Coordinates of C-alpha atoms and ligand atoms in Angstrom, one line a residue:
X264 CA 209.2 36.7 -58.8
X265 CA 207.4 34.0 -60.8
X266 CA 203.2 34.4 -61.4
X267 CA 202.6 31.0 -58.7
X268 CA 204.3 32.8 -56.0
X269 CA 202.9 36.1 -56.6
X270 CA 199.6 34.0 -56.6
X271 CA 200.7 32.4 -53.8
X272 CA 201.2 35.8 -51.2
X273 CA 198.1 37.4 -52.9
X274 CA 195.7 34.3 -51.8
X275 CA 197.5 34.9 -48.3
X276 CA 196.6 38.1 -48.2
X277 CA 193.2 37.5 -49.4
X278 CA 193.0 35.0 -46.6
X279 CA 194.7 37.1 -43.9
X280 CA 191.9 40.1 -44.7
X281 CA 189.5 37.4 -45.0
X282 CA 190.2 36.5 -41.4
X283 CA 190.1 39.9 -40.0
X284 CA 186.6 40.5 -41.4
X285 CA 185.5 37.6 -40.1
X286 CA 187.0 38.6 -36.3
X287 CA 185.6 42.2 -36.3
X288 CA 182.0 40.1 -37.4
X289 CA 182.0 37.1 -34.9
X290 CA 182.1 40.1 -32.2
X291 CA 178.6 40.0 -32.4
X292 CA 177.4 36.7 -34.2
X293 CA 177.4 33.5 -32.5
X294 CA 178.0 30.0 -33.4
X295 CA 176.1 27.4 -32.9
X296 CA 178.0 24.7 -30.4
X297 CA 178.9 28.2 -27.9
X298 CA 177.8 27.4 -23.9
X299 CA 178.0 30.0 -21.2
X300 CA 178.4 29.0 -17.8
X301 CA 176.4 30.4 -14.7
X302 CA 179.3 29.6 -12.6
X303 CA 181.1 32.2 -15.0
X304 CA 178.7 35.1 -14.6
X305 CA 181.7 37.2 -16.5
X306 CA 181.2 35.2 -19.1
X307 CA 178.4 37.0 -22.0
X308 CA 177.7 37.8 -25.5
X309 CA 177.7 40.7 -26.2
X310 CA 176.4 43.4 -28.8
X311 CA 179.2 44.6 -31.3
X312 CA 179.4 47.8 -29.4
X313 CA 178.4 46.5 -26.1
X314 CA 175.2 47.6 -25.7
X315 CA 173.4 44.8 -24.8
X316 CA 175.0 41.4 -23.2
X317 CA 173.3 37.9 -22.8
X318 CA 174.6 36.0 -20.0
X319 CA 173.9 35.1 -16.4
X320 CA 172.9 37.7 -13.6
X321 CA 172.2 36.8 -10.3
X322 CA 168.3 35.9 -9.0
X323 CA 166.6 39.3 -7.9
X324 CA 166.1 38.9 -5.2
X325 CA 169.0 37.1 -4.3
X326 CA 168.5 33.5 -3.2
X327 CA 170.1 31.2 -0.8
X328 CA 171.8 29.2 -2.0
X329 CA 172.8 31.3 -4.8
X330 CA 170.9 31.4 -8.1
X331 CA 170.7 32.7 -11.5
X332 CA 168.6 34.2 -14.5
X333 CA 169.8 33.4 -18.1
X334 CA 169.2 37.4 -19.0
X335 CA 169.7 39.8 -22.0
X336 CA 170.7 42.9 -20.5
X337 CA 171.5 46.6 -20.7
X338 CA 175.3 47.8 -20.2
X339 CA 175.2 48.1 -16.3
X340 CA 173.5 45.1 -15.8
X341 CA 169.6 45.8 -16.3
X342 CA 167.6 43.2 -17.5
X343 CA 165.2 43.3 -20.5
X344 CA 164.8 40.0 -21.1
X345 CA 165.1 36.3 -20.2
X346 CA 164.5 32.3 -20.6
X347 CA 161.5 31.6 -18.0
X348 CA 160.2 28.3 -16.5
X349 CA 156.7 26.8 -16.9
X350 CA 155.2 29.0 -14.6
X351 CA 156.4 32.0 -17.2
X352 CA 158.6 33.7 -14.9
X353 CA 162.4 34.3 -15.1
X354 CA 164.1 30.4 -15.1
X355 CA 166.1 30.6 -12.4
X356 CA 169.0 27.4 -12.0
X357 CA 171.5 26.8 -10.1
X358 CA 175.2 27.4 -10.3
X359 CA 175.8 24.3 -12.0
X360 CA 173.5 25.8 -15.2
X361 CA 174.6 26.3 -18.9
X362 CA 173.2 28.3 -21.6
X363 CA 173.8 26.3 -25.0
X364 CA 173.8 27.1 -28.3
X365 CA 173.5 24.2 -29.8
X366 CA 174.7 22.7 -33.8
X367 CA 170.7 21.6 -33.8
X368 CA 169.8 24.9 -33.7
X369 CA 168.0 25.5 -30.2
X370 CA 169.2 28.1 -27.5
X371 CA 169.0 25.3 -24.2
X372 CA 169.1 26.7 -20.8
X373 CA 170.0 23.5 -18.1
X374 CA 170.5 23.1 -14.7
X375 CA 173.1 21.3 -12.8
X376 CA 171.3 18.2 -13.9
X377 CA 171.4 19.2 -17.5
X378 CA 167.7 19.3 -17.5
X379 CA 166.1 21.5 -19.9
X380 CA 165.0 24.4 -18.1
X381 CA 163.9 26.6 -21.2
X382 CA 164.3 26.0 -24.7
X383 CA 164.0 28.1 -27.5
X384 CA 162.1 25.1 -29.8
X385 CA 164.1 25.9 -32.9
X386 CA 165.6 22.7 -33.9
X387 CA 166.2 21.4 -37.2
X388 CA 164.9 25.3 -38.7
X389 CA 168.1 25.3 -40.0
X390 CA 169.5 27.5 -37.6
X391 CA 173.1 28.4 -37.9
X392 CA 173.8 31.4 -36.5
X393 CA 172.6 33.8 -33.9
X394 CA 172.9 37.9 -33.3
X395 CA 172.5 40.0 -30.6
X396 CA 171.8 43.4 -31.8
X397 CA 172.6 47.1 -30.9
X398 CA 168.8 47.6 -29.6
X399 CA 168.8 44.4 -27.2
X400 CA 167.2 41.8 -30.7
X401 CA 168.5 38.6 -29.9
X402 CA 167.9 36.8 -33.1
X403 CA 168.7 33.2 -34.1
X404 CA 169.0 32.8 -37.8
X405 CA 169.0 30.6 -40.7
X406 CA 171.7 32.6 -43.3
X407 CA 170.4 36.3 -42.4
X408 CA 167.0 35.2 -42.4
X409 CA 165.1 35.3 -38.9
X410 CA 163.9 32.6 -37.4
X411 CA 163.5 33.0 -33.8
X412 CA 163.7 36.2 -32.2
X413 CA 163.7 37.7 -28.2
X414 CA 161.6 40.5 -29.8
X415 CA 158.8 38.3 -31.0
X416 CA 159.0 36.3 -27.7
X417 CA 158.4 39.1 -25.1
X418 CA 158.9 38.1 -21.5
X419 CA 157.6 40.9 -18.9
X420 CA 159.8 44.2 -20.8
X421 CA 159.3 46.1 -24.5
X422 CA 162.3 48.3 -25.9
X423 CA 162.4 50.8 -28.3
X424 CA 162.0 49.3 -31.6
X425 CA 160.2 46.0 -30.4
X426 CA 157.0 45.9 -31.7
X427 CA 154.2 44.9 -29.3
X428 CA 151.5 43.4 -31.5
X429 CA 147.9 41.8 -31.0
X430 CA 148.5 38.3 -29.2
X431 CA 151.8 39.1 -27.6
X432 CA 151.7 38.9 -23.8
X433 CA 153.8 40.2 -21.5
X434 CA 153.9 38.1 -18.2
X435 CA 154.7 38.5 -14.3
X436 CA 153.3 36.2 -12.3
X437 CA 149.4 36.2 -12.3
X438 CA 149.3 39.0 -14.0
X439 CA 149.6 39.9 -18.0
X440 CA 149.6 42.8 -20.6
X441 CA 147.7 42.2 -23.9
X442 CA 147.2 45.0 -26.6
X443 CA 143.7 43.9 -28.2
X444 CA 142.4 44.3 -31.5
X445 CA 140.7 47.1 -30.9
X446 CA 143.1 49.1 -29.7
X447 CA 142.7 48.6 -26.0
X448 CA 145.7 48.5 -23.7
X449 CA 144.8 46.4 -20.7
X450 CA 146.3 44.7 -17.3
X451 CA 144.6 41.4 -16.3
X452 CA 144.9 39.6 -13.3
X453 CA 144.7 35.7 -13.8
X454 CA 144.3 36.2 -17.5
X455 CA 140.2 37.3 -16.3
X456 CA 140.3 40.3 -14.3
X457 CA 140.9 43.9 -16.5
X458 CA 142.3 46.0 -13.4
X459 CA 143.5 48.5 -16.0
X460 CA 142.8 49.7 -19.6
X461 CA 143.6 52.5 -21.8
X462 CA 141.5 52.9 -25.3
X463 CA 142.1 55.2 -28.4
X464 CA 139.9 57.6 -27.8
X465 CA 140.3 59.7 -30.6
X466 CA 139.6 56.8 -32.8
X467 CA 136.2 55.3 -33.8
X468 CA 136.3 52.6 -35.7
X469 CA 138.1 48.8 -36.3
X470 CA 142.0 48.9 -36.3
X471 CA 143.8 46.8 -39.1
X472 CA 147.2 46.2 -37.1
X473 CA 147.4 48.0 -34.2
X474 CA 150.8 48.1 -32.5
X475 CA 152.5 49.4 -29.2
X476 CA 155.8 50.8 -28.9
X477 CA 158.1 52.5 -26.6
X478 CA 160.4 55.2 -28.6
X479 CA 163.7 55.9 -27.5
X480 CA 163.1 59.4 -26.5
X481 CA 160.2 58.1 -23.8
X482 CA 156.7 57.9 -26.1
X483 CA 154.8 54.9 -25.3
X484 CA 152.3 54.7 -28.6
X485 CA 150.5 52.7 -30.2
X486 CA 150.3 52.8 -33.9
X487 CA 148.2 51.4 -36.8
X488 CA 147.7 52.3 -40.8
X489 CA 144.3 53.2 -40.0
X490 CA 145.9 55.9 -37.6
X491 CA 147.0 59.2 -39.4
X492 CA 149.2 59.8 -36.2
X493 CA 150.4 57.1 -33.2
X494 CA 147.6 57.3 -30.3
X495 CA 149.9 58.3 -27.3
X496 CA 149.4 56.3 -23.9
X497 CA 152.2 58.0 -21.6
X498 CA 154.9 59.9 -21.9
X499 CA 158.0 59.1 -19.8
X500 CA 158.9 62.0 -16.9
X501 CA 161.9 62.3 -18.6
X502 CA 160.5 62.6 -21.9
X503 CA 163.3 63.9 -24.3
X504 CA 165.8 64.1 -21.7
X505 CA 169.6 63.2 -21.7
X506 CA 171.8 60.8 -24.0
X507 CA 172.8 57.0 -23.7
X508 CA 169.5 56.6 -21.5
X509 CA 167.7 53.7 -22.2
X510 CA 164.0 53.5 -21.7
X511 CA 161.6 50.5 -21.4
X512 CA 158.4 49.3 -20.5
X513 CA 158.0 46.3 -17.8
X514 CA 155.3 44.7 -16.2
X515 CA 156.7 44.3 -12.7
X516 CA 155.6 41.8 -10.1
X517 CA 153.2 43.9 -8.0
X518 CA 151.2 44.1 -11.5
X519 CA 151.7 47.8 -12.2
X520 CA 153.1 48.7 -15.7
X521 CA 156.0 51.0 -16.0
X522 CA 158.3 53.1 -18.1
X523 CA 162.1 53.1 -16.6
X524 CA 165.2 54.9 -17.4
X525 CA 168.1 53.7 -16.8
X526 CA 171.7 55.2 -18.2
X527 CA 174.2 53.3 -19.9
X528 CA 176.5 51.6 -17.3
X529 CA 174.7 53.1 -14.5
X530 CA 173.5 49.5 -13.7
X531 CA 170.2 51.5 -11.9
X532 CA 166.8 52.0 -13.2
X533 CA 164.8 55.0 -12.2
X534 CA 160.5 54.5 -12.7
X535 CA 159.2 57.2 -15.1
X536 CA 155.3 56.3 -15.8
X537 CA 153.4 54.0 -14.3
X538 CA 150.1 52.5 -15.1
X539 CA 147.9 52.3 -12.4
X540 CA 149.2 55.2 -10.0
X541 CA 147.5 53.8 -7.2
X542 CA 149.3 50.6 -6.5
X543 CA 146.1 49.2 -3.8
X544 CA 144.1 49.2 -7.0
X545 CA 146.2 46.3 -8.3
X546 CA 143.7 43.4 -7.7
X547 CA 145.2 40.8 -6.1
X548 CA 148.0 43.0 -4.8
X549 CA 148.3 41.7 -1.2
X550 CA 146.7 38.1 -2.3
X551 CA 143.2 36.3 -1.2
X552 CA 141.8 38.1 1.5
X553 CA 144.6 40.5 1.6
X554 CA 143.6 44.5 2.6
X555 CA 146.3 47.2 1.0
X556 CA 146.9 50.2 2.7
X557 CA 149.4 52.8 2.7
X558 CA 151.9 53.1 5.5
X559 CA 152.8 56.5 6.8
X560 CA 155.8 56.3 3.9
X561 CA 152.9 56.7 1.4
X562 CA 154.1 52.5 0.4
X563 CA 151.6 50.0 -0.1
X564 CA 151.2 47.6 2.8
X565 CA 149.4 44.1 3.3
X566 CA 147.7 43.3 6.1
X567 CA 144.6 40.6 7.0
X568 CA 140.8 42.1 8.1
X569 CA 140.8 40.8 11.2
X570 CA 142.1 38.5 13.9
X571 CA 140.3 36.1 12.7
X572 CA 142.9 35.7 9.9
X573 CA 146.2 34.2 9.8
X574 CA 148.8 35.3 7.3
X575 CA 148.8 32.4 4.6
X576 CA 152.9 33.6 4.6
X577 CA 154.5 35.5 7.5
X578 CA 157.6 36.6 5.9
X579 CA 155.8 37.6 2.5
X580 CA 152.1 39.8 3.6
X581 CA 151.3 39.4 -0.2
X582 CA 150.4 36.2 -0.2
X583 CA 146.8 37.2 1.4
X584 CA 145.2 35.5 4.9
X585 CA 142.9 32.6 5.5
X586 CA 140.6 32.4 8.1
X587 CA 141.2 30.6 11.3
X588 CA 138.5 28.8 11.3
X589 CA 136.6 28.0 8.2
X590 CA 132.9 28.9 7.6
X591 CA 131.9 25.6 6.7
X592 CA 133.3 24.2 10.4
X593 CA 131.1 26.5 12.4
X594 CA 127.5 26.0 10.8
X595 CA 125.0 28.2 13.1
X596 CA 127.7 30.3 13.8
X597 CA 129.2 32.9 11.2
X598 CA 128.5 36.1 11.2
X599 CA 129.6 39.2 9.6
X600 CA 133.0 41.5 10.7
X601 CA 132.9 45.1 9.6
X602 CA 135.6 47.2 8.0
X603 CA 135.2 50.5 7.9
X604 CA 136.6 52.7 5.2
X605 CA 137.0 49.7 3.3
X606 CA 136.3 48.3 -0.4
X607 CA 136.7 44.9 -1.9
X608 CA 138.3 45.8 -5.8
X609 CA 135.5 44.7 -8.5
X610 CA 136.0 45.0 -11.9
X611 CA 135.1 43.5 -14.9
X612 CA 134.1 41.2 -15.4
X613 CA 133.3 40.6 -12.1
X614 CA 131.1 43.6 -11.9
X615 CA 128.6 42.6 -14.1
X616 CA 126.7 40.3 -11.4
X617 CA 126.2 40.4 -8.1
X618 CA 125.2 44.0 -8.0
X619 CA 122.1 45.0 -5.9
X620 CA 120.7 48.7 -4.7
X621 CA 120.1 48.0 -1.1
X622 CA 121.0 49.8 2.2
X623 CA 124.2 48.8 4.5
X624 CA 122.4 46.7 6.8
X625 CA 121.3 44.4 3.5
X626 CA 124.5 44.6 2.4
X627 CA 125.7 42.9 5.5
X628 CA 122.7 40.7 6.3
X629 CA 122.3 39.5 2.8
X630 CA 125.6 37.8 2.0
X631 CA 125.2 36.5 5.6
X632 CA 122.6 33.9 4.1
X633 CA 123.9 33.8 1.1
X634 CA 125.6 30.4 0.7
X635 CA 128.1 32.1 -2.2
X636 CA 128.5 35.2 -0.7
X637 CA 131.7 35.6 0.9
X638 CA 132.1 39.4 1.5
X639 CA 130.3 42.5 0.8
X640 CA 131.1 46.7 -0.3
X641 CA 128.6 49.1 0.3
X642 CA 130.2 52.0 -1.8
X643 CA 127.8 54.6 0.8
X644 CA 128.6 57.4 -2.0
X645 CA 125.3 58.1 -2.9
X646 CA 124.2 55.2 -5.6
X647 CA 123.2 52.6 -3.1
X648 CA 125.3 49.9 -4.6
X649 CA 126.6 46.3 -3.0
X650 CA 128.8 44.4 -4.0
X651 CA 128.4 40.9 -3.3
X652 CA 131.7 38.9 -3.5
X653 CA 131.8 35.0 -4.2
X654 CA 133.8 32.1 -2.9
X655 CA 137.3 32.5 -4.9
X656 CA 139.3 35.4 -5.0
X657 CA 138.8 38.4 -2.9
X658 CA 141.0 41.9 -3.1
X659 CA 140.3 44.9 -0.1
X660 CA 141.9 48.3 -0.1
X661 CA 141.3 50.4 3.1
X662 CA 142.1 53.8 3.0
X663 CA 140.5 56.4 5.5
X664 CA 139.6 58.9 2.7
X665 CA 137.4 55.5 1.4
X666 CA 133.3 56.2 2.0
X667 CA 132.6 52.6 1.4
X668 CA 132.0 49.7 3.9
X669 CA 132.8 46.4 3.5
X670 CA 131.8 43.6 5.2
X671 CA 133.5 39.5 5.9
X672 CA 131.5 36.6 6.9
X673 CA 134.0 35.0 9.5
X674 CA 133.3 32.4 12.3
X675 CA 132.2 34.5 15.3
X676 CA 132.9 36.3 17.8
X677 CA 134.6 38.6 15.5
X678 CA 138.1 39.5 16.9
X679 CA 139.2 43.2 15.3
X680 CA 142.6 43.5 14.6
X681 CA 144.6 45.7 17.4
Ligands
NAG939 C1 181.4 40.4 -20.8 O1 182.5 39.6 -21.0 C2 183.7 40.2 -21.1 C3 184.8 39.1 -21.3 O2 184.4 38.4 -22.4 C4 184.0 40.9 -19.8 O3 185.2 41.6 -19.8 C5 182.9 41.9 -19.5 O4 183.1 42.4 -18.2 C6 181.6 41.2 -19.5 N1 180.6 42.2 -19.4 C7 179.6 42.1 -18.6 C8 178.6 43.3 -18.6 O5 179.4 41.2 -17.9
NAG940 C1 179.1 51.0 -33.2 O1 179.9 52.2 -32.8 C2 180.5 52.8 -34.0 C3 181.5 53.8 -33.4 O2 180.8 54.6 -32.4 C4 179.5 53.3 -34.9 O3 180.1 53.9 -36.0 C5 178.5 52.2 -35.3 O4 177.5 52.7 -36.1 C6 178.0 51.4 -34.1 N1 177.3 50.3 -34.6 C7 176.0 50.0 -34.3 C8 175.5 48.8 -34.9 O5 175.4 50.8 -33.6
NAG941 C1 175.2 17.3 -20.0 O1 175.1 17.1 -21.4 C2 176.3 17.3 -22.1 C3 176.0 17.2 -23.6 O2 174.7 17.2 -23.9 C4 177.3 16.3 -21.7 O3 178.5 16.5 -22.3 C5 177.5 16.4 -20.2 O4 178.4 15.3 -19.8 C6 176.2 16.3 -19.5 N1 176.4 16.5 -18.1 C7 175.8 15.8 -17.1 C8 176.1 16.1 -15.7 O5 175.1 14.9 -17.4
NAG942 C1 166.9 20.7 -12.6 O1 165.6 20.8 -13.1 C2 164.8 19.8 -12.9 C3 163.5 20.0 -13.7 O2 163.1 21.3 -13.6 C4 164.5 19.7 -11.4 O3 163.6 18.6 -11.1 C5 165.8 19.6 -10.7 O4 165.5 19.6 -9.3 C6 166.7 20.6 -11.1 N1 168.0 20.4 -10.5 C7 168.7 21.3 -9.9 C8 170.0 20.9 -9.4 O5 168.3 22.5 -9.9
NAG943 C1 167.5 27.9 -44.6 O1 167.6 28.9 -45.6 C2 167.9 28.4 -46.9 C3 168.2 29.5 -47.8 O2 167.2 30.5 -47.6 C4 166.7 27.5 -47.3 O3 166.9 27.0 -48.6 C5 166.5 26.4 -46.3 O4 165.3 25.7 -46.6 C6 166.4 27.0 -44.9 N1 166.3 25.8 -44.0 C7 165.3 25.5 -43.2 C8 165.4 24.3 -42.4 O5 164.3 26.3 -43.2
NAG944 C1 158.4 47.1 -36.1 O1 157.4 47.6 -37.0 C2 157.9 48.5 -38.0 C3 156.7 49.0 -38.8 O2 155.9 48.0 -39.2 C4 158.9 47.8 -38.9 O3 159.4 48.7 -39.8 C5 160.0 47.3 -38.0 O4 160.9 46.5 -38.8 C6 159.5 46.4 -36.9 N1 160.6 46.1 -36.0 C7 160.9 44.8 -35.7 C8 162.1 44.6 -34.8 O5 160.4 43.9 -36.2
NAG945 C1 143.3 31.4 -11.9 O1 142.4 30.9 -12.8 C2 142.4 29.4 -12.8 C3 141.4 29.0 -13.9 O2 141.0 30.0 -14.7 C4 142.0 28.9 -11.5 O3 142.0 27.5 -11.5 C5 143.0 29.4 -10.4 O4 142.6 28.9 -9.2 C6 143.0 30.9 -10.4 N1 144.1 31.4 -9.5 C7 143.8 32.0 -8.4 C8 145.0 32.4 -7.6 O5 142.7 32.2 -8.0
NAG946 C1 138.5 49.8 -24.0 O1 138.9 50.8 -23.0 C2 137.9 51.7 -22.7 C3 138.5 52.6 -21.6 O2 139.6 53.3 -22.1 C4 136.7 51.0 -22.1 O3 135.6 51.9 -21.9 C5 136.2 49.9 -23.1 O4 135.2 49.2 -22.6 C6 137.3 49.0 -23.5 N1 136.9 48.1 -24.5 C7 137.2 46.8 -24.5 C8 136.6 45.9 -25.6 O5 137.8 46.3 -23.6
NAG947 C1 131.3 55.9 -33.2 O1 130.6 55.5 -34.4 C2 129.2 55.1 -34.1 C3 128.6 54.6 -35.4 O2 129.4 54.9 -36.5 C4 128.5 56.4 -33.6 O3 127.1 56.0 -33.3 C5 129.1 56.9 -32.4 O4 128.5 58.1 -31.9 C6 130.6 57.2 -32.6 N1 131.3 57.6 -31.4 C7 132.2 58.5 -31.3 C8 132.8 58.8 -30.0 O5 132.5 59.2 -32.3
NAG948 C1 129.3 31.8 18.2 O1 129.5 33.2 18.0 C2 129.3 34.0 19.2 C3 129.4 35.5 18.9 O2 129.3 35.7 17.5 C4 130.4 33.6 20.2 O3 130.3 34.3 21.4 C5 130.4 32.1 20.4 O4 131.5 31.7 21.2 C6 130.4 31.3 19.1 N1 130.2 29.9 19.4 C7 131.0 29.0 18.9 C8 130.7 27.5 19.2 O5 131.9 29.2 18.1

């Protein structure tokens, strides 16, 4: 055998392994000019070991005509993250939409139209490659360098190993989760209203970095160099428990924040931890004018203070009531309906005005003539406080262990509900 061939058979060899590394790589790395199809849903990317798949899941709720989310998500089918629309919820297109990776560099989600739903705004970075990773990273990347990553664009869920940092937002509707510099974990409504927060307590002092983090094992944390050990908000009920279980946080549409478990393949999530454990102390839970209560199921429920209410949506009670007839159309006429057992939710920063130490009949009486006033609480627990509540946004909670009264300036007579 003469040196060339020998040469020759090596370099094929060399090529031959060349190509087999490069197969057992591309598993998990994806190049740039790659579409998926909704039309497809089987179609994914997927983790080298199939942990974690990006592709197209159906809308949840399910939608008529059908719908789908561009998602990354958990071996079973769990979500924990995907491409969302102006409004910052999941993007949801049609069956005619395409997830593209394209040779500029951007990760495009169309519709039928091949209108940019969602864009990852990565062109020309000299992206050109991208990675999904064993613990759910999806991470588009110049060489091996990161550029763009799921991770450091949260949506509405936190895994183990994603770091939830100062200025981060997670996002479900009107409401949002911000860690702030201090330390302070805390739910807003409209980006104004704190309905929740947890602080360090053990801590006093400023924070250099502080962090939140979910660890596998069910410890939500949140860490910082100026802590000598994480400051522990929650531990997950299953804390410790089983193998191939993965946890994570979400902020879920009704505004409470949760830990969930779900096992691998299962395809089910089960809630662990949640934030606020009385869900009617979500403000805003059952809209503008909306009253919570729990049904005889111990679930929250939505209802309107009176008759003299309408349902703003019949099919979906969370979208609060209006009144029949407005205020300003019967001048002479309002007067005030009153709901016994009954709060309107006022935190800050509401809280800070509209406060007054007066009895229940001037609670009542008061906002009547007020021209801003729009409701009242008399908390009747001893402190003499009212709560006057202006023109905008207005959250009850009834509950018949509830001391306080609350009262609604409608346009009379007043018509109770049944
Ligand atoms: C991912 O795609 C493969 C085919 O490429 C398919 O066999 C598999 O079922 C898909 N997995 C999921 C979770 O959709
Ligand atoms: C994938 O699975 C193999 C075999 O179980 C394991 O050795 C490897 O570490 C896993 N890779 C990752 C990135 O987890
Ligand atoms: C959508 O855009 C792609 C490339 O950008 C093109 O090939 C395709 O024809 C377009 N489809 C429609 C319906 O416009
Ligand atoms: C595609 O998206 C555009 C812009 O969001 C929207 O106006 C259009 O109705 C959508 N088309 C389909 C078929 O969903
Ligand atoms: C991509 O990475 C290379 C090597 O690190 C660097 O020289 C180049 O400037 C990067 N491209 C862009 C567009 O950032
Ligand atoms: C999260 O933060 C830790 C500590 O700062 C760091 O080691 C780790 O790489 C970060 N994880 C990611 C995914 O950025
Ligand atoms: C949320 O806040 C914005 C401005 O801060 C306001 O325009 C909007 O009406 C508020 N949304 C609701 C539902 O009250
Ligand atoms: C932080 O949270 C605590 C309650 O845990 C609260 O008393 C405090 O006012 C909060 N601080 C800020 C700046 O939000
Ligand atoms: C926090 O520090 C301030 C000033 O250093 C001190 O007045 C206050 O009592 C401290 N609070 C706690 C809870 O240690
Ligand atoms: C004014 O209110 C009274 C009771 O509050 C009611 O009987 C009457 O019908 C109302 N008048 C008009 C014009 O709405």
């Amino acid at each position: 055998m003469s040196f060339g061939l020998l040469f020759h058979v090596q370099s094929k060899l060399l090529l031959l392994w060349l190509f087999l590394f490069l197969c057992s790589v591309s598993a998990a790395t994806i190049t740039p000019g790659s579409s998926l199809y909704a039309s497809n849903p089987n179609e994914n990317w997927s983790s080298q070991n199939r942990t974690f798949f990006l592709g197209f899941l159906p809308s949840d709720p399910p939608t008529s005509p059908p719908s789908f989310t561009a998602a990354i998500f958990y071996a079973g089918g769990i979500p924990i993250w995907s491409a969302v629309d102006s409004s910052g919820g999941p993007a949801s297109v049609d069956s005619g939409g395409a997830l593209h990776f394209l040779s500029s560099g951007s990760l495009r989600l169309v519709n039928r139209s091949n209108a940019t739903v969602w864009d990852s705004n990565t062109e020309g970075l000299g992206v050109n490659s991208a990675l999904l990773d064993e613990f759910g990273n999806l991470v588009l990347r110049n060489g091996s360098a990161s550029v763009w990553s799921t991770f450091d664009n949260p949506v509405d869920s936190i895994v183990p190993l994603q770091n939830f940092t100062v200025g981060q937002i997670l996002r479900s509707g009107l409401y949002s989760l911000r860690l702030l510099k201090n330390g302070n974990l805390t739910l807003y409504w409209n980006n104004t209203i704190e309905y929740w927060n947890q602080g360090i307590s053990s801590f006093n002092g400023t924070l250099t970095s502080p962090t939140l983090g979910l660890q596998s094992i069910g410890i939500l944390s949140i860490s910082d160099p100026k802590l000598s050990t994480p400051s522990i908000v929650a531990y997950s009920s299953d804390y410790a428990e089983g193998s191939d279980i993965l946890r994570f946080l979400k902020l879920d549409s009704d505004g409470n924040l949760r830990i969930y478990s779900t096992a691998r393949g299962s395809g089910t999530k089960t809630e662990r931890w949640a934030a606020v454990t009385d869900q009617c102390q979500v403000f805003g839970y059952c809209g503008n004018m909306g009253i919570c209560s729990y049904n005889d199921e111990s679930n929250p429920v939505c209802g309107c203070p009176s008759l003299n209410f309408d349902p703003v949506d019949h099919k979906d009670r969370r979208k609060g009531c209006k009144r029949k007839v407005e205020i300003r159309d019967c001048p002479e006429n309002a007067t005030m309906l009153e709901l016994e057992h009954t709060r309107f939710l006022t935190y800050v920063p509401e809280a800070d005005s509209q406060v007054f130490f007066v009895g229940i009949t001037a609670c009542s009486l008061n906002c009547l003539v007020s021209r801003s006033c729009e409701a009242s609480t008399s908390l009747k627990d001893g402190t003499g406080l009212c709560f006057f509540k202006q023109s905008g946004f207005v959250s009850g909670y009834q509950s018949p262990a509830m001391p306080s009264s609350s009262y609604v300036k409608v346009c009379g007579p007043v018509i109770p509900n049944p």
